[in-house]
């Protein structure tokens, strides 16, 4: 983990503030709920853990995502936007079939950000990778750079967008980790749906909080990144591939 | 004969000029009463905008732009200056939109011939969930910019 000077000072300040005044009494909790007027900080990093052993042939997460973000199909699968998709893996040797959801992996070193000529592709301080569509010129370099095929181009005029998820023709979009929900202290729609209607295969949480469920699960059993050879340090991890 | 024609033409011209003058006076009269020609912007909700009305008339675009970047890049989602909040409050109670014939945004921008591209991505419709938290709509009051 490399830190720039500002991040180091921020963490130092937070650590100083978090030092105990008395047993069990702190000035500031390290990771506390943000108020709406506070900027996100690098003290948190949001991530997902998908347990493929539990993920079966259902698409609760895809349906929930597209409902939440107002993504409508034009009936043209080749060009329809997809923020999350179900991928099927088949072991040729044994015939064993697995399915898993793939979405933006929210990399620590995102290739999409590296190649973006305008700065539209960016990583928020809390690790969520987004497209600023106000700046995006629709060049689609990021779509070529992304090893996970996570980004879609909006080819057609959009109507009936959700107020919290603006989408427009001529820009690139991808999973936002439901940033509008995360900022409100809720969990992403796919995770909520998986836990309610699906197979409880997804966990969402703060990768920098030692006490969060996701950190404990990652620490207690093996998990992997997709394409670990690229050293992107993804925020989305898989178990059981 | 030619003289008669000239006289008739002159009379008609004089009449037309008179009528035109009367029309102009009437037009300037009504314009003076309403504060000049221009669109009527309909206000449906609340007593007071998030900022002073005069300030908003000149600077609403700067306010939205500033908030836009803070929301997008820093995750600051205060409602006060957000486009969503503008739309929720100013949407027409009947159509639910800020665009259209008498839409809050459209009426003024069409008059000023300014193309707004916010709504190629953002919805122009009020968020039904947010409307519950806003003051109820009242009969529209017209405001001249």
mmCIF file of C-alpha atoms in Angstrom:
data_model
loop_
_atom_site.group_PDB
_atom_site.id
_atom_site.type_symbol
_atom_site.label_atom_id
_atom_site.label_comp_id
_atom_site.label_asym_id
_atom_site.label_seq_id
_atom_site.Cartn_x
_atom_site.Cartn_y
_atom_site.Cartn_z
ATOM 1 C CA UNK A 1 0.000 0.000 0.000
ATOM 2 C CA UNK A 2 1.535 3.284 -1.084
ATOM 3 C CA UNK A 3 0.379 6.489 0.544
ATOM 4 C CA UNK A 4 0.842 10.018 -0.605
ATOM 5 C CA UNK A 5 1.680 12.698 1.922
ATOM 6 C CA UNK A 6 -1.883 13.912 2.325
ATOM 7 C CA UNK A 7 -3.259 10.412 2.932
ATOM 8 C CA UNK A 8 -0.502 9.730 5.435
ATOM 9 C CA UNK A 9 -1.328 12.896 7.338
ATOM 10 C CA UNK A 10 -5.055 12.098 7.224
ATOM 11 C CA UNK A 11 -4.491 8.636 8.606
ATOM 12 C CA UNK A 12 -2.062 9.981 11.190
ATOM 13 C CA UNK A 13 -4.631 12.546 12.291
ATOM 14 C CA UNK A 14 -7.373 9.957 12.459
ATOM 15 C CA UNK A 15 -5.183 7.574 14.373
ATOM 16 C CA UNK A 16 -4.318 10.330 16.828
ATOM 17 C CA UNK A 17 -7.995 11.181 17.194
ATOM 18 C CA UNK A 18 -8.830 7.533 17.646
ATOM 19 C CA UNK A 19 -6.382 7.058 20.494
ATOM 20 C CA UNK A 20 -8.242 6.191 23.609
ATOM 21 C CA UNK A 21 -9.154 9.053 25.952
ATOM 22 C CA UNK A 22 -10.160 6.412 28.452
ATOM 23 C CA UNK A 23 -10.915 2.729 28.052
ATOM 24 C CA UNK A 24 -13.744 2.394 25.516
ATOM 25 C CA UNK A 25 -13.972 6.150 24.958
ATOM 26 C CA UNK A 26 -12.682 7.688 21.752
ATOM 27 C CA UNK A 27 -12.735 11.152 20.285
ATOM 28 C CA UNK A 28 -13.469 9.910 16.760
ATOM 29 C CA UNK A 29 -14.265 6.430 15.584
ATOM 30 C CA UNK A 30 -12.029 5.456 12.663
ATOM 31 C CA UNK A 31 -14.828 4.378 10.357
ATOM 32 C CA UNK A 32 -18.041 6.065 11.270
ATOM 33 C CA UNK A 33 -21.121 6.882 9.234
ATOM 34 C CA UNK A 34 -20.513 9.965 7.130
ATOM 35 C CA UNK A 35 -22.853 12.894 7.248
ATOM 36 C CA UNK A 36 -24.070 14.016 3.781
ATOM 37 C CA UNK A 37 -21.829 17.111 3.764
ATOM 38 C CA UNK A 38 -18.635 15.201 4.512
ATOM 39 C CA UNK A 39 -16.311 14.134 1.706
ATOM 40 C CA UNK A 40 -15.342 10.493 1.351
ATOM 41 C CA UNK A 41 -11.911 9.609 2.683
ATOM 42 C CA UNK A 42 -9.379 6.879 2.044
ATOM 43 C CA UNK A 43 -9.910 5.622 5.588
ATOM 44 C CA UNK A 44 -12.509 3.339 4.042
ATOM 45 C CA UNK A 45 -12.372 1.095 1.039
ATOM 46 C CA UNK A 46 -15.544 -0.579 -0.063
ATOM 47 C CA UNK A 47 -15.433 -4.127 -1.360
ATOM 48 C CA UNK A 48 -17.428 -7.231 -2.131
ATOM 49 C CA UNK A 49 -16.877 -10.906 -1.452
ATOM 50 C CA UNK A 50 -18.736 -13.397 -3.632
ATOM 51 C CA UNK A 51 -18.887 -17.005 -2.481
ATOM 52 C CA UNK A 52 -19.323 -19.005 -5.663
ATOM 53 C CA UNK A 53 -20.030 -22.161 -3.696
ATOM 54 C CA UNK A 54 -23.288 -20.548 -2.669
ATOM 55 C CA UNK A 55 -24.036 -18.811 -6.000
ATOM 56 C CA UNK A 56 -26.413 -20.926 -8.065
ATOM 57 C CA UNK A 57 -28.445 -20.518 -11.183
ATOM 58 C CA UNK A 58 -30.373 -17.391 -10.241
ATOM 59 C CA UNK A 59 -30.142 -13.811 -11.418
ATOM 60 C CA UNK A 60 -31.559 -11.943 -8.417
ATOM 61 C CA UNK A 61 -28.486 -9.669 -8.372
ATOM 62 C CA UNK A 62 -28.727 -8.774 -12.081
ATOM 63 C CA UNK A 63 -32.449 -8.054 -11.883
ATOM 64 C CA UNK A 64 -32.037 -5.958 -8.744
ATOM 65 C CA UNK A 65 -29.145 -3.956 -10.211
ATOM 66 C CA UNK A 66 -30.955 -3.143 -13.417
ATOM 67 C CA UNK A 67 -34.113 -2.243 -11.528
ATOM 68 C CA UNK A 68 -32.224 -0.035 -9.061
ATOM 69 C CA UNK A 69 -30.301 1.849 -11.738
ATOM 70 C CA UNK A 70 -33.051 2.024 -14.344
ATOM 71 C CA UNK A 71 -31.254 0.026 -17.015
ATOM 72 C CA UNK A 72 -33.652 -1.010 -19.726
ATOM 73 C CA UNK A 73 -32.988 -3.523 -22.459
ATOM 74 C CA UNK A 74 -33.632 -2.480 -26.029
ATOM 75 C CA UNK A 75 -33.817 -6.154 -26.957
ATOM 76 C CA UNK A 76 -30.347 -5.968 -28.526
ATOM 77 C CA UNK A 77 -28.026 -8.031 -26.314
ATOM 78 C CA UNK A 78 -24.917 -7.062 -28.298
ATOM 79 C CA UNK A 79 -25.237 -3.395 -27.374
ATOM 80 C CA UNK A 80 -27.485 -3.372 -24.292
ATOM 81 C CA UNK A 81 -25.839 -1.958 -21.175
ATOM 82 C CA UNK A 82 -24.947 -4.477 -18.491
ATOM 83 C CA UNK A 83 -23.561 -3.374 -15.151
ATOM 84 C CA UNK A 84 -23.512 -6.907 -13.758
ATOM 85 C CA UNK A 85 -23.737 -10.219 -15.581
ATOM 86 C CA UNK A 86 -23.777 -13.881 -14.693
ATOM 87 C CA UNK A 87 -20.832 -15.824 -16.098
ATOM 88 C CA UNK A 88 -20.810 -19.612 -16.399
ATOM 89 C CA UNK A 89 -17.599 -21.568 -15.849
ATOM 90 C CA UNK A 90 -17.361 -25.163 -16.969
ATOM 91 C CA UNK A 91 -14.543 -27.499 -16.046
ATOM 92 C CA UNK A 92 -13.859 -29.322 -19.311
ATOM 93 C CA UNK A 93 -12.257 -32.212 -17.487
ATOM 94 C CA UNK A 94 -15.056 -32.948 -15.055
ATOM 95 C CA UNK A 95 -18.056 -31.157 -16.555
ATOM 96 C CA UNK A 96 -18.604 -29.265 -13.281
ATOM 97 C CA UNK A 97 -20.455 -25.990 -13.909
ATOM 98 C CA UNK A 98 -20.268 -22.876 -11.725
ATOM 99 C CA UNK A 99 -21.916 -19.504 -12.160
ATOM 100 C CA UNK A 100 -20.737 -16.218 -10.745
ATOM 101 C CA UNK A 101 -21.694 -12.563 -11.027
ATOM 102 C CA UNK A 102 -19.131 -10.265 -12.646
ATOM 103 C CA UNK A 103 -19.293 -6.497 -12.382
ATOM 104 C CA UNK A 104 -16.781 -3.652 -12.102
ATOM 105 C CA UNK A 105 -14.092 -5.001 -9.769
ATOM 106 C CA UNK A 106 -13.298 -1.547 -8.320
ATOM 107 C CA UNK A 107 -9.548 -2.021 -8.669
ATOM 108 C CA UNK A 108 -7.008 -0.178 -6.572
ATOM 109 C CA UNK A 109 -5.056 0.404 -9.797
ATOM 110 C CA UNK A 110 -7.833 0.686 -12.377
ATOM 111 C CA UNK A 111 -6.700 0.368 -16.023
ATOM 112 C CA UNK A 112 -9.788 2.324 -17.112
ATOM 113 C CA UNK A 113 -8.528 5.338 -15.149
ATOM 114 C CA UNK A 114 -5.038 4.981 -16.617
ATOM 115 C CA UNK A 115 -6.254 5.207 -20.202
ATOM 116 C CA UNK A 116 -9.026 7.809 -19.864
ATOM 117 C CA UNK A 117 -8.038 10.876 -21.895
ATOM 118 C CA UNK A 118 -10.393 13.289 -20.117
ATOM 119 C CA UNK A 119 -10.290 12.312 -16.455
ATOM 120 C CA UNK A 120 -13.875 11.108 -16.596
ATOM 121 C CA UNK A 121 -12.856 7.675 -15.374
ATOM 122 C CA UNK A 122 -11.736 8.124 -11.799
ATOM 123 C CA UNK A 123 -11.405 6.371 -8.469
ATOM 124 C CA UNK A 124 -13.053 7.931 -5.475
ATOM 125 C CA UNK A 125 -11.085 8.206 -2.249
ATOM 126 C CA UNK A 126 -13.023 5.277 -0.803
ATOM 127 C CA UNK A 127 -12.026 3.006 -3.678
ATOM 128 C CA UNK A 128 -15.192 3.143 -5.794
ATOM 129 C CA UNK A 129 -14.367 3.470 -9.501
ATOM 130 C CA UNK A 130 -16.798 5.680 -11.404
ATOM 131 C CA UNK A 131 -17.381 7.483 -14.696
ATOM 132 C CA UNK A 132 -17.995 11.212 -14.487
ATOM 133 C CA UNK A 133 -20.378 11.417 -17.434
ATOM 134 C CA UNK A 134 -20.189 15.201 -17.398
ATOM 135 C CA UNK A 135 -16.650 14.851 -18.754
ATOM 136 C CA UNK A 136 -16.909 11.540 -20.632
ATOM 137 C CA UNK A 137 -16.624 11.944 -24.392
ATOM 138 C CA UNK A 138 -17.573 8.371 -25.183
ATOM 139 C CA UNK A 139 -14.211 7.358 -26.660
ATOM 140 C CA UNK A 140 -14.477 3.894 -25.102
ATOM 141 C CA UNK A 141 -10.762 3.507 -24.334
ATOM 142 C CA UNK A 142 -11.786 2.297 -20.868
ATOM 143 C CA UNK A 143 -13.942 -0.443 -22.357
ATOM 144 C CA UNK A 144 -10.909 -1.755 -24.194
ATOM 145 C CA UNK A 145 -8.653 -1.416 -21.133
ATOM 146 C CA UNK A 146 -10.967 -3.180 -18.681
ATOM 147 C CA UNK A 147 -9.964 -6.841 -18.349
ATOM 148 C CA UNK A 148 -13.356 -7.678 -16.842
ATOM 149 C CA UNK A 149 -15.525 -6.349 -19.684
ATOM 150 C CA UNK A 150 -17.339 -4.383 -17.007
ATOM 151 C CA UNK A 151 -18.097 -1.214 -18.927
ATOM 152 C CA UNK A 152 -20.906 -0.523 -21.356
ATOM 153 C CA UNK A 153 -21.454 2.238 -23.841
ATOM 154 C CA UNK A 154 -24.878 3.830 -24.017
ATOM 155 C CA UNK A 155 -25.698 3.644 -27.703
ATOM 156 C CA UNK A 156 -29.256 4.855 -27.629
ATOM 157 C CA UNK A 157 -31.246 7.740 -26.259
ATOM 158 C CA UNK A 158 -32.294 7.043 -22.696
ATOM 159 C CA UNK A 159 -35.553 7.972 -21.051
ATOM 160 C CA UNK A 160 -37.131 7.277 -17.672
ATOM 161 C CA UNK A 161 -33.817 7.393 -15.817
ATOM 162 C CA UNK A 162 -33.831 7.045 -12.072
ATOM 163 C CA UNK A 163 -33.174 10.343 -10.239
ATOM 164 C CA UNK A 164 -30.116 8.849 -8.502
ATOM 165 C CA UNK A 165 -28.685 7.167 -11.612
ATOM 166 C CA UNK A 166 -28.320 9.555 -14.562
ATOM 167 C CA UNK A 167 -27.602 7.753 -17.847
ATOM 168 C CA UNK A 168 -27.193 9.271 -21.264
ATOM 169 C CA UNK A 169 -26.413 8.426 -24.827
ATOM 170 C CA UNK A 170 -22.775 8.721 -25.866
ATOM 171 C CA UNK A 171 -21.220 8.025 -22.482
ATOM 172 C CA UNK A 172 -19.722 4.932 -20.874
ATOM 173 C CA UNK A 173 -21.122 3.507 -17.682
ATOM 174 C CA UNK A 174 -20.518 0.632 -15.311
ATOM 175 C CA UNK A 175 -21.362 -0.706 -11.885
ATOM 176 C CA UNK A 176 -21.095 2.153 -9.376
ATOM 177 C CA UNK A 177 -21.195 -0.187 -6.375
ATOM 178 C CA UNK A 178 -24.543 1.587 -5.860
ATOM 179 C CA UNK A 179 -22.654 4.657 -4.730
ATOM 180 C CA UNK A 180 -25.867 6.572 -3.972
ATOM 181 C CA UNK A 181 -26.907 3.828 -1.567
ATOM 182 C CA UNK A 182 -23.453 3.452 -0.017
ATOM 183 C CA UNK A 183 -23.328 7.216 0.612
ATOM 184 C CA UNK A 184 -26.651 6.881 2.414
ATOM 185 C CA UNK A 185 -25.296 4.084 4.598
ATOM 186 C CA UNK A 186 -27.069 1.279 2.737
ATOM 187 C CA UNK A 187 -25.645 -1.730 0.883
ATOM 188 C CA UNK A 188 -25.623 -2.231 -2.909
ATOM 189 C CA UNK A 189 -28.826 -3.491 -4.521
ATOM 190 C CA UNK A 190 -27.232 -6.724 -5.789
ATOM 191 C CA UNK A 191 -26.028 -7.697 -2.327
ATOM 192 C CA UNK A 192 -29.381 -6.882 -0.777
ATOM 193 C CA UNK A 193 -31.195 -8.961 -3.393
ATOM 194 C CA UNK A 194 -28.766 -11.884 -3.051
ATOM 195 C CA UNK A 195 -29.294 -11.949 0.688
ATOM 196 C CA UNK A 196 -33.073 -11.624 0.415
ATOM 197 C CA UNK A 197 -34.131 -13.538 -2.725
ATOM 198 C CA UNK A 198 -30.923 -15.310 -3.683
ATOM 199 C CA UNK A 199 -28.476 -17.639 -2.023
ATOM 200 C CA UNK A 200 -26.684 -15.310 0.439
ATOM 201 C CA UNK A 201 -23.537 -15.511 -1.686
ATOM 202 C CA UNK A 202 -22.470 -11.850 -1.456
ATOM 203 C CA UNK A 203 -20.988 -9.794 1.363
ATOM 204 C CA UNK A 204 -20.392 -6.038 1.154
ATOM 205 C CA UNK A 205 -18.282 -4.009 3.517
ATOM 206 C CA UNK A 206 -15.300 -1.867 4.372
ATOM 207 C CA UNK A 207 -12.033 -3.644 3.548
ATOM 208 C CA UNK A 208 -10.108 -1.294 5.849
ATOM 209 C CA UNK A 209 -12.265 -1.915 8.904
ATOM 210 C CA UNK A 210 -10.731 -4.825 10.843
ATOM 211 C CA UNK A 211 -14.079 -5.537 12.483
ATOM 212 C CA UNK A 212 -16.279 -5.645 9.376
ATOM 213 C CA UNK A 213 -17.808 -8.960 8.324
ATOM 214 C CA UNK A 214 -16.073 -8.882 4.952
ATOM 215 C CA UNK A 215 -12.607 -8.353 6.437
ATOM 216 C CA UNK A 216 -13.108 -11.187 8.901
ATOM 217 C CA UNK A 217 -14.328 -13.540 6.177
ATOM 218 C CA UNK A 218 -11.431 -12.624 3.879
ATOM 219 C CA UNK A 219 -8.977 -13.192 6.706
ATOM 220 C CA UNK A 220 -10.423 -16.559 7.733
ATOM 221 C CA UNK A 221 -10.547 -18.431 4.421
ATOM 222 C CA UNK A 222 -8.922 -18.313 0.983
ATOM 223 C CA UNK A 223 -10.326 -16.040 -1.691
ATOM 224 C CA UNK A 224 -9.071 -14.857 -5.041
ATOM 225 C CA UNK A 225 -9.201 -11.952 -7.446
ATOM 226 C CA UNK A 226 -10.181 -12.417 -11.054
ATOM 227 C CA UNK A 227 -6.982 -12.136 -13.122
ATOM 228 C CA UNK A 228 -4.671 -11.812 -10.109
ATOM 229 C CA UNK A 229 -1.734 -11.779 -12.540
ATOM 230 C CA UNK A 230 -2.575 -8.182 -13.442
ATOM 231 C CA UNK A 231 -1.884 -6.979 -9.880
ATOM 232 C CA UNK A 232 -4.855 -4.622 -9.879
ATOM 233 C CA UNK A 233 -5.777 -5.349 -6.236
ATOM 234 C CA UNK A 234 -9.489 -5.593 -6.931
ATOM 235 C CA UNK A 235 -12.091 -4.599 -4.383
ATOM 236 C CA UNK A 236 -14.294 -7.514 -5.456
ATOM 237 C CA UNK A 237 -13.048 -10.910 -4.322
ATOM 238 C CA UNK A 238 -14.284 -14.414 -5.099
ATOM 239 C CA UNK A 239 -14.256 -17.562 -3.082
ATOM 240 C CA UNK A 240 -14.450 -21.076 -4.524
ATOM 241 C CA UNK A 241 -13.283 -20.538 -8.105
ATOM 242 C CA UNK B 1 -59.060 58.360 -61.821
ATOM 243 C CA UNK B 2 -55.444 58.112 -60.927
ATOM 244 C CA UNK B 3 -55.925 60.872 -58.375
ATOM 245 C CA UNK B 4 -58.855 58.988 -56.777
ATOM 246 C CA UNK B 5 -56.718 55.873 -56.435
ATOM 247 C CA UNK B 6 -53.929 57.850 -54.810
ATOM 248 C CA UNK B 7 -56.360 59.414 -52.316
ATOM 249 C CA UNK B 8 -57.850 56.003 -51.427
ATOM 250 C CA UNK B 9 -54.377 54.510 -51.038
ATOM 251 C CA UNK B 10 -53.370 57.422 -48.841
ATOM 252 C CA UNK B 11 -56.432 57.040 -46.653
ATOM 253 C CA UNK B 12 -55.808 53.304 -46.277
ATOM 254 C CA UNK B 13 -52.145 53.943 -45.446
ATOM 255 C CA UNK B 14 -53.101 56.562 -42.886
ATOM 256 C CA UNK B 15 -55.644 54.235 -41.302
ATOM 257 C CA UNK B 16 -53.125 51.398 -41.182
ATOM 258 C CA UNK B 17 -50.494 53.651 -39.628
ATOM 259 C CA UNK B 18 -53.034 54.823 -37.048
ATOM 260 C CA UNK B 19 -54.049 51.292 -36.177
ATOM 261 C CA UNK B 20 -50.396 50.243 -35.926
ATOM 262 C CA UNK B 21 -49.642 53.149 -33.600
ATOM 263 C CA UNK B 22 -52.622 52.271 -31.386
ATOM 264 C CA UNK B 23 -51.476 48.633 -31.356
ATOM 265 C CA UNK B 24 -47.955 49.626 -30.342
ATOM 266 C CA UNK B 25 -49.228 51.810 -27.521
ATOM 267 C CA UNK B 26 -51.446 48.945 -26.306
ATOM 268 C CA UNK B 27 -48.524 46.499 -26.484
ATOM 269 C CA UNK B 28 -46.188 48.754 -24.562
ATOM 270 C CA UNK B 29 -48.972 49.384 -22.049
ATOM 271 C CA UNK B 30 -49.446 45.679 -21.318
ATOM 272 C CA UNK B 31 -45.682 45.132 -21.283
ATOM 273 C CA UNK B 32 -45.261 47.970 -18.805
ATOM 274 C CA UNK B 33 -47.931 46.445 -16.562
ATOM 275 C CA UNK B 34 -46.255 43.018 -16.514
ATOM 276 C CA UNK B 35 -42.673 44.245 -16.391
ATOM 277 C CA UNK B 36 -41.766 43.673 -20.025
ATOM 278 C CA UNK B 37 -42.189 40.792 -22.414
ATOM 279 C CA UNK B 38 -40.891 37.410 -21.369
ATOM 280 C CA UNK B 39 -41.832 34.008 -20.050
ATOM 281 C CA UNK B 40 -43.939 33.505 -16.966
ATOM 282 C CA UNK B 41 -42.203 31.118 -14.611
ATOM 283 C CA UNK B 42 -44.612 29.146 -12.490
ATOM 284 C CA UNK B 43 -43.771 28.481 -8.861
ATOM 285 C CA UNK B 44 -45.681 25.613 -7.288
ATOM 286 C CA UNK B 45 -44.112 24.800 -3.943
ATOM 287 C CA UNK B 46 -42.680 26.456 -0.900
ATOM 288 C CA UNK B 47 -42.210 30.085 0.042
ATOM 289 C CA UNK B 48 -38.528 30.598 -0.647
ATOM 290 C CA UNK B 49 -35.880 29.088 -2.910
ATOM 291 C CA UNK B 50 -32.650 27.686 -1.420
ATOM 292 C CA UNK B 51 -31.005 31.033 -2.214
ATOM 293 C CA UNK B 52 -32.273 34.541 -2.845
ATOM 294 C CA UNK B 53 -34.357 34.628 -6.062
ATOM 295 C CA UNK B 54 -32.230 37.293 -7.742
ATOM 296 C CA UNK B 55 -29.068 35.343 -6.985
ATOM 297 C CA UNK B 56 -30.560 32.133 -8.346
ATOM 298 C CA UNK B 57 -31.648 33.854 -11.571
ATOM 299 C CA UNK B 58 -28.084 34.852 -12.349
ATOM 300 C CA UNK B 59 -26.136 32.007 -10.800
ATOM 301 C CA UNK B 60 -28.254 28.850 -10.708
ATOM 302 C CA UNK B 61 -26.009 27.193 -13.309
ATOM 303 C CA UNK B 62 -22.868 27.907 -11.288
ATOM 304 C CA UNK B 63 -24.493 26.576 -8.129
ATOM 305 C CA UNK B 64 -25.509 23.316 -9.821
ATOM 306 C CA UNK B 65 -22.100 22.936 -11.466
ATOM 307 C CA UNK B 66 -20.238 23.388 -8.182
ATOM 308 C CA UNK B 67 -22.462 20.877 -6.401
ATOM 309 C CA UNK B 68 -22.174 18.463 -9.325
ATOM 310 C CA UNK B 69 -18.430 18.024 -8.930
ATOM 311 C CA UNK B 70 -18.605 17.777 -5.154
ATOM 312 C CA UNK B 71 -21.233 15.056 -5.382
ATOM 313 C CA UNK B 72 -19.555 13.100 -8.160
ATOM 314 C CA UNK B 73 -15.992 13.136 -6.865
ATOM 315 C CA UNK B 74 -16.317 13.583 -3.116
ATOM 316 C CA UNK B 75 -19.638 11.906 -2.404
ATOM 317 C CA UNK B 76 -21.111 15.027 -0.817
ATOM 318 C CA UNK B 77 -24.840 14.567 -1.215
ATOM 319 C CA UNK B 78 -26.411 17.550 0.479
ATOM 320 C CA UNK B 79 -29.835 18.277 -0.979
ATOM 321 C CA UNK B 80 -29.647 22.068 -0.864
ATOM 322 C CA UNK B 81 -27.941 22.756 -4.207
ATOM 323 C CA UNK B 82 -28.487 19.426 -5.921
ATOM 324 C CA UNK B 83 -30.149 19.240 -9.322
ATOM 325 C CA UNK B 84 -32.432 16.543 -7.961
ATOM 326 C CA UNK B 85 -33.668 18.936 -5.298
ATOM 327 C CA UNK B 86 -34.327 21.646 -7.935
ATOM 328 C CA UNK B 87 -36.325 19.199 -10.037
ATOM 329 C CA UNK B 88 -38.284 17.773 -7.093
ATOM 330 C CA UNK B 89 -39.347 21.224 -5.909
ATOM 331 C CA UNK B 90 -39.942 22.920 -9.271
ATOM 332 C CA UNK B 91 -41.597 20.064 -11.175
ATOM 333 C CA UNK B 92 -45.127 20.756 -12.333
ATOM 334 C CA UNK B 93 -47.574 18.929 -10.043
ATOM 335 C CA UNK B 94 -49.647 17.835 -13.058
ATOM 336 C CA UNK B 95 -46.951 16.649 -15.481
ATOM 337 C CA UNK B 96 -44.372 15.915 -12.776
ATOM 338 C CA UNK B 97 -41.700 17.457 -15.011
ATOM 339 C CA UNK B 98 -39.620 20.632 -15.288
ATOM 340 C CA UNK B 99 -39.767 20.420 -19.087
ATOM 341 C CA UNK B 100 -42.676 20.780 -21.482
ATOM 342 C CA UNK B 101 -44.932 23.711 -22.353
ATOM 343 C CA UNK B 102 -44.968 25.449 -18.972
ATOM 344 C CA UNK B 103 -42.088 23.536 -17.390
ATOM 345 C CA UNK B 104 -40.042 25.545 -14.886
ATOM 346 C CA UNK B 105 -36.753 25.052 -16.726
ATOM 347 C CA UNK B 106 -38.097 24.826 -20.265
ATOM 348 C CA UNK B 107 -40.233 27.998 -20.262
ATOM 349 C CA UNK B 108 -37.294 30.267 -19.465
ATOM 350 C CA UNK B 109 -34.606 28.474 -21.468
ATOM 351 C CA UNK B 110 -36.773 28.346 -24.553
ATOM 352 C CA UNK B 111 -37.449 32.045 -24.306
ATOM 353 C CA UNK B 112 -33.743 32.759 -23.906
ATOM 354 C CA UNK B 113 -32.894 30.201 -26.612
ATOM 355 C CA UNK B 114 -30.505 28.374 -24.308
ATOM 356 C CA UNK B 115 -30.176 24.632 -24.797
ATOM 357 C CA UNK B 116 -29.817 22.723 -21.543
ATOM 358 C CA UNK B 117 -28.329 19.268 -21.805
ATOM 359 C CA UNK B 118 -28.781 18.235 -18.156
ATOM 360 C CA UNK B 119 -31.851 16.265 -19.111
ATOM 361 C CA UNK B 120 -30.208 14.112 -21.748
ATOM 362 C CA UNK B 121 -28.904 12.092 -18.782
ATOM 363 C CA UNK B 122 -30.762 13.330 -15.707
ATOM 364 C CA UNK B 123 -34.444 12.714 -15.337
ATOM 365 C CA UNK B 124 -36.710 15.763 -15.661
ATOM 366 C CA UNK B 125 -39.302 14.139 -13.433
ATOM 367 C CA UNK B 126 -39.685 14.618 -9.701
ATOM 368 C CA UNK B 127 -38.782 11.729 -7.435
ATOM 369 C CA UNK B 128 -42.049 10.480 -5.978
ATOM 370 C CA UNK B 129 -40.385 9.450 -2.725
ATOM 371 C CA UNK B 130 -38.851 12.907 -2.262
ATOM 372 C CA UNK B 131 -42.114 14.742 -2.930
ATOM 373 C CA UNK B 132 -43.527 13.452 0.353
ATOM 374 C CA UNK B 133 -40.925 15.444 2.281
ATOM 375 C CA UNK B 134 -41.516 18.725 0.408
ATOM 376 C CA UNK B 135 -44.196 21.339 1.107
ATOM 377 C CA UNK B 136 -47.430 20.483 -0.715
ATOM 378 C CA UNK B 137 -48.094 22.135 -4.093
ATOM 379 C CA UNK B 138 -50.310 25.205 -4.127
ATOM 380 C CA UNK B 139 -51.923 27.080 -7.030
ATOM 381 C CA UNK B 140 -49.092 28.254 -9.264
ATOM 382 C CA UNK B 141 -47.901 31.805 -8.858
ATOM 383 C CA UNK B 142 -46.370 33.419 -11.919
ATOM 384 C CA UNK B 143 -43.037 35.147 -11.604
ATOM 385 C CA UNK B 144 -41.493 37.351 -14.245
ATOM 386 C CA UNK B 145 -37.767 36.873 -14.554
#
